[in-house]
Coordinates of C-alpha atoms and ligand atoms in Angstrom, one line a residue:
X8 CA -16.6 165.8 156.3
X9 CA -16.5 166.3 152.5
X10 CA -17.0 163.4 150.1
X11 CA -19.1 164.6 147.2
X12 CA -19.8 161.4 145.3
X13 CA -22.8 159.3 144.6
X14 CA -20.6 156.4 143.5
X15 CA -17.0 155.1 144.1
X16 CA -15.9 154.2 140.6
X17 CA -12.2 155.0 140.7
X18 CA -9.4 156.9 142.4
X19 CA -9.3 159.3 139.4
X20 CA -12.4 161.2 140.6
X21 CA -11.2 161.6 144.2
X22 CA -9.5 164.7 145.6
X23 CA -6.6 164.3 148.1
X24 CA -8.8 165.7 150.9
X25 CA -11.5 163.1 150.1
X26 CA -8.9 160.3 150.2
X27 CA -7.8 161.6 153.7
X28 CA -11.5 161.8 154.9
X29 CA -12.1 158.2 153.8
X30 CA -8.8 156.9 155.4
X31 CA -9.5 158.7 158.7
X32 CA -12.9 157.1 158.9
X33 CA -11.5 153.7 157.9
X34 CA -9.0 154.0 160.8
X35 CA -11.9 154.3 163.2
X36 CA -13.5 151.2 161.7
X37 CA -10.3 149.2 162.2
X38 CA -10.8 149.3 166.0
X39 CA -14.5 148.8 165.6
X40 CA -13.9 145.7 163.5
X41 CA -11.6 144.3 166.2
X42 CA -14.3 144.6 168.7
X43 CA -16.5 141.6 168.5
X44 CA -19.3 142.9 170.7
X45 CA -22.2 143.6 168.4
X46 CA -22.4 145.3 165.0
X47 CA -22.8 149.0 164.2
X48 CA -26.1 150.0 162.7
X49 CA -24.8 152.6 160.2
X50 CA -26.2 150.8 157.2
X51 CA -29.3 149.4 158.9
X52 CA -32.3 149.4 156.6
X53 CA -30.1 149.5 153.5
X54 CA -29.7 146.7 151.0
X55 CA -26.3 145.9 149.5
X56 CA -26.0 143.6 146.5
X57 CA -22.7 142.2 145.5
X58 CA -22.5 141.3 141.8
X59 CA -19.2 139.5 141.0
X60 CA -18.8 138.6 137.4
X61 CA -15.3 137.3 138.0
X62 CA -14.0 134.8 140.6
X63 CA -13.1 136.5 143.8
X64 CA -12.6 135.2 147.3
X65 CA -11.1 138.0 149.4
X66 CA -12.7 141.0 147.8
X67 CA -16.2 139.6 147.9
X68 CA -15.8 138.3 151.4
X69 CA -14.4 141.6 152.5
X70 CA -17.4 143.6 151.0
X71 CA -19.8 141.1 152.5
X72 CA -18.3 141.4 156.0
X73 CA -18.1 145.1 155.8
X74 CA -21.8 145.4 155.0
X75 CA -22.8 142.9 157.7
X76 CA -20.6 144.6 160.3
X77 CA -22.6 147.8 159.7
X78 CA -26.0 146.2 159.7
X79 CA -26.8 146.2 156.0
X80 CA -28.9 143.5 154.4
X81 CA -26.3 141.9 152.2
X82 CA -26.9 139.7 149.2
X83 CA -24.1 138.2 147.1
X84 CA -25.1 137.0 143.6
X85 CA -23.1 134.2 141.9
X86 CA -23.1 135.9 138.6
X87 CA -21.2 133.2 136.7
X88 CA -24.0 130.8 137.4
X89 CA -26.9 133.1 136.7
X90 CA -28.6 134.9 133.9
X91 CA -25.4 136.0 132.3
X92 CA -25.1 132.3 131.2
X93 CA -28.5 132.7 129.6
X94 CA -27.3 135.5 127.4
X95 CA -28.7 138.5 129.4
X96 CA -26.6 141.7 129.0
X97 CA -24.9 143.4 131.9
X98 CA -27.4 146.3 131.6
X99 CA -30.5 144.1 131.7
X100 CA -29.2 142.3 134.7
X101 CA -28.5 145.6 136.4
X102 CA -31.9 147.0 135.5
X103 CA -33.6 143.9 136.9
X104 CA -31.7 144.3 140.2
X105 CA -32.4 148.0 140.2
X106 CA -36.1 147.4 140.1
X107 CA -35.7 145.6 143.5
X108 CA -34.4 148.9 145.0
X109 CA -31.0 148.1 146.4
X110 CA -29.1 151.0 147.9
X111 CA -25.5 149.8 147.3
X112 CA -24.4 147.8 144.3
X113 CA -20.9 146.4 144.5
X114 CA -19.7 145.2 141.1
X115 CA -16.7 143.3 139.7
X116 CA -16.5 142.8 136.0
X117 CA -13.8 141.6 133.5
X118 CA -14.5 144.6 131.2
X119 CA -12.9 148.0 131.8
X120 CA -15.6 150.6 132.2
X121 CA -18.4 148.2 133.3
X122 CA -18.9 149.9 136.7
X123 CA -19.2 153.3 135.1
X124 CA -21.7 152.1 132.6
X125 CA -23.8 150.5 135.4
X126 CA -23.7 153.7 137.4
X127 CA -25.4 155.5 134.6
X128 CA -28.3 153.1 134.5
X129 CA -29.2 152.5 138.2
X130 CA -30.6 154.7 141.0
X131 CA -28.4 153.3 143.8
X132 CA -24.8 153.9 144.7
X133 CA -22.3 151.8 142.7
X134 CA -18.9 150.7 144.0
X135 CA -16.3 149.4 141.6
X136 CA -14.8 146.2 143.0
X137 CA -12.5 145.9 140.0
X138 CA -13.2 146.4 136.3
X139 CA -10.9 144.7 133.8
X140 CA -7.5 146.5 133.7
X141 CA -9.1 149.8 134.6
X142 CA -9.5 150.5 138.4
X143 CA -9.9 148.8 141.8
X144 CA -10.3 151.8 144.1
X145 CA -10.9 150.1 147.4
X146 CA -7.7 148.1 146.9
X147 CA -5.7 151.2 146.4
X148 CA -7.4 152.8 149.5
X149 CA -6.7 149.8 151.7
X150 CA -3.1 149.8 150.5
X151 CA -2.9 153.5 151.3
X152 CA -4.3 152.9 154.8
X153 CA -1.8 150.1 155.4
X154 CA 1.1 152.3 154.3
X155 CA -0.1 155.3 156.4
X156 CA -0.4 153.2 159.5
X157 CA 3.0 151.6 159.0
X158 CA 4.9 154.6 157.9
X159 CA 3.1 157.3 159.8
X160 CA 2.4 159.3 156.6
X161 CA 1.2 159.0 153.1
X162 CA 3.4 161.5 151.3
X163 CA 7.0 161.8 150.2
X164 CA 7.5 158.1 150.2
X165 CA 9.2 156.1 147.5
X166 CA 7.0 153.3 146.4
X167 CA 8.2 150.6 144.0
X168 CA 5.3 148.8 142.2
X169 CA 6.7 145.6 140.7
X170 CA 5.5 143.0 138.2
X171 CA 2.6 142.8 135.8
X172 CA 1.7 146.5 135.6
X173 CA 0.2 146.2 132.1
X174 CA -2.8 144.0 133.1
X175 CA -3.3 145.3 136.6
X176 CA -6.1 147.5 137.8
X177 CA -4.5 147.5 141.3
X178 CA -1.4 149.1 139.8
X179 CA -3.4 151.8 138.0
X180 CA -5.5 152.8 141.0
X181 CA -2.4 152.8 143.2
X182 CA -0.4 154.9 140.8
X183 CA -3.2 157.5 140.7
X184 CA -3.6 157.6 144.5
X185 CA 0.1 157.7 145.4
X186 CA 0.7 160.4 142.8
X187 CA -2.2 162.5 144.1
X188 CA -0.7 162.2 147.6
X189 CA 2.7 163.4 146.3
X190 CA 4.7 160.2 146.6
X191 CA 7.5 159.0 144.3
X192 CA 6.2 156.1 142.3
X193 CA 8.6 153.7 140.6
X194 CA 7.4 151.0 138.3
X195 CA 9.6 147.9 138.0
X196 CA 8.8 145.4 135.2
X197 CA 10.0 143.9 132.0
X198 CA 9.1 146.0 129.0
X199 CA 6.4 143.5 127.9
X200 CA 4.5 144.0 131.2
X201 CA 4.4 147.8 131.0
X202 CA 1.6 149.6 129.2
X203 CA 2.6 152.1 126.6
X204 CA 2.5 155.8 127.6
X205 CA 2.8 155.0 131.3
X206 CA 5.4 157.7 131.8
X207 CA 2.5 160.2 131.4
X208 CA 1.2 159.2 134.8
X209 CA 4.2 160.9 136.4
X210 CA 6.1 157.7 137.4
X211 CA 9.7 156.5 137.0
X212 CA 10.1 153.3 135.0
X213 CA 12.8 150.6 135.6
X214 CA 13.4 147.2 134.1
X215 CA 15.7 146.0 136.9
X216 CA 14.9 145.2 140.5
X217 CA 18.3 146.4 141.9
X218 CA 17.8 149.8 140.5
X219 CA 14.0 149.9 141.0
X220 CA 14.1 149.0 144.7
X221 CA 16.9 151.4 145.6
X222 CA 15.9 153.3 148.7
X223 CA 12.2 152.3 148.5
X224 CA 10.0 152.7 151.6
X225 CA 7.4 150.4 150.2
X226 CA 7.7 147.4 147.8
X227 CA 4.4 146.4 146.2
X228 CA 4.4 143.1 144.3
X229 CA 1.7 142.2 141.7
X230 CA 0.4 138.9 140.5
X231 CA 1.0 137.8 136.9
X232 CA -2.5 138.3 135.5
X233 CA -2.5 135.3 133.3
X234 CA -6.2 135.4 132.7
X235 CA -5.7 138.8 131.0
X236 CA -2.7 137.7 128.9
X237 CA -3.3 136.7 125.3
X238 CA 0.2 135.5 124.5
X239 CA 3.7 134.9 126.0
X240 CA 4.6 137.9 128.0
X241 CA 7.4 136.2 130.0
X242 CA 9.9 133.6 128.9
X243 CA 9.1 131.2 131.8
X244 CA 8.0 131.5 135.4
X245 CA 11.4 130.4 136.5
X246 CA 13.1 133.1 134.5
X247 CA 10.6 135.7 135.7
X248 CA 11.2 134.8 139.4
X249 CA 14.9 135.0 138.9
X250 CA 14.7 138.5 137.5
X251 CA 11.6 140.0 139.1
X252 CA 10.6 137.7 142.0
X253 CA 11.0 139.4 145.4
X254 CA 13.4 137.6 147.8
X255 CA 15.5 138.8 150.7
X256 CA 18.5 139.5 148.4
X257 CA 16.6 141.8 146.1
X258 CA 14.8 143.4 149.1
X259 CA 18.2 144.4 150.6
X260 CA 18.3 147.2 148.0
X261 CA 15.3 148.9 149.5
X262 CA 15.4 150.8 152.8
X263 CA 16.1 148.7 155.9
X264 CA 12.6 149.3 157.2
X265 CA 10.8 148.9 153.8
X266 CA 7.5 147.1 153.9
X267 CA 6.5 144.4 151.5
X268 CA 2.9 144.4 150.1
X269 CA 0.9 142.1 147.8
X270 CA -2.9 142.5 147.0
X271 CA -3.3 138.7 146.8
X272 CA -3.9 136.1 145.6
X273 CA -0.1 135.6 145.5
X274 CA 1.9 132.9 143.7
X275 CA 4.7 131.9 146.0
X276 CA 7.9 131.3 144.0
X277 CA 6.6 133.2 141.0
X278 CA 6.4 136.8 142.1
X279 CA 7.5 136.5 145.8
X280 CA 9.5 134.1 147.9
X281 CA 7.2 132.3 150.4
X282 CA 9.4 132.8 153.4
X283 CA 9.5 136.5 152.8
X284 CA 5.8 136.7 152.3
X285 CA 5.4 135.2 155.8
X286 CA 8.0 137.3 157.5
X287 CA 5.9 139.5 159.8
X288 CA 8.8 141.9 160.3
X289 CA 8.7 142.9 156.6
X290 CA 5.4 141.6 155.0
X291 CA 2.2 143.5 155.7
X292 CA 0.1 141.2 153.4
X293 CA -2.3 140.0 156.2
X294 CA -2.7 143.6 157.5
X295 CA -3.8 144.6 154.0
X296 CA -6.6 142.1 154.2
X297 CA -7.7 143.5 157.6
X298 CA -7.5 147.1 156.3
X299 CA -9.7 146.0 153.4
X300 CA -12.7 145.5 155.5
X301 CA -12.3 148.8 157.3
X302 CA -11.8 150.7 154.1
X303 CA -15.0 149.2 152.6
X304 CA -16.9 150.0 155.7
X305 CA -15.8 153.6 155.4
X306 CA -16.6 153.8 151.7
X307 CA -20.1 152.4 152.1
X308 CA -20.7 154.7 155.2
X309 CA -19.8 157.8 153.2
X310 CA -21.9 156.8 150.2
X311 CA -24.8 155.9 152.4
X312 CA -24.7 159.4 154.1
X313 CA -24.9 161.0 150.7
X314 CA -27.7 158.7 149.6
X315 CA -29.7 159.6 152.7
X316 CA -28.9 163.3 152.4
X317 CA -29.6 163.6 148.7
X318 CA -31.6 160.6 147.6
X319 CA -32.5 161.7 144.1
X320 CA -29.8 164.2 143.2
X321 CA -27.2 162.8 140.8
X322 CA -23.6 163.6 142.0
X323 CA -20.3 162.7 140.3
Ligands
NCD5 C1 -6.6 141.9 142.7 C2 -7.7 142.0 141.6 O1 -8.6 141.2 141.5 O2 -7.5 142.9 140.8 N1 -7.0 141.0 143.7 C3 -7.8 141.4 144.7 O3 -8.6 142.3 144.6 N2 -7.6 140.9 145.9 C4 -5.3 141.5 142.2 C5 -5.1 140.2 141.5 O4 -6.1 139.5 141.2 O5 -4.0 139.8 141.2

């Protein structure tokens, strides 16, 4: 089983065979997570610290559960309420925690590149749980696992990623992963919500849902990331929903068996129709949450194996 990394900082550094290794292992953890009898001891004796500098419910809970289900000692720090408020820098906070010898550091931060910076300063394995607009690797991996289980493959699919691409680390990590696995990626968004130079990522770009969803196997909706917007990117939520919100009528342009995804938290009636989001025949949103725990278990398992095999060696 090859996974030659000390950290999981982004999809960009992963090879296709490493992505497959991780997803295969995650598949095994899905059944293990459904079994309520006792916990695995894969991470027993290891300490996992979750440092979330941004509000998070599902991702933090998912990492916490994943660690606990594998027997790690898990500690979640409420970073907003802690030393950061007293003016300490990210690096000083990290060095302080590093001195307590954790094995796995899970970090979410509003600044792009924060996880990479941390990884250079600490001895433990760092997992990026979302850094600014940059990457959110475990989200793309859990989306990939959901797609693979539903569609039976993770290549030669047409995936439409719709909405606020410009501010989304989920979109970026998904584009990288789906492109590496040889899928056709179509971005559907108003021009104001697309980053410049996005065509260089090997994607198709559309400004219209009818055209963008045509023959799609997967329709992935994104939240409007208002906290990262510094101006008016859309005329109004009503107008946005009318043009880009996913409802049954727009979904009819995709393939008959197309699945609907959303990383959450979703805004019903802004980016997606509430009834469609709850339609278990089309929407896999709850399944994505379940796959999240399994993917995080697999990621921490692989990193822990490398830590145990090569405790001092610095890998990519
Ligand atoms: C995403 C994130 O934080 O980037 N959410 C998540 O991880 N569940 C997407 C979002 O906030 O819209």
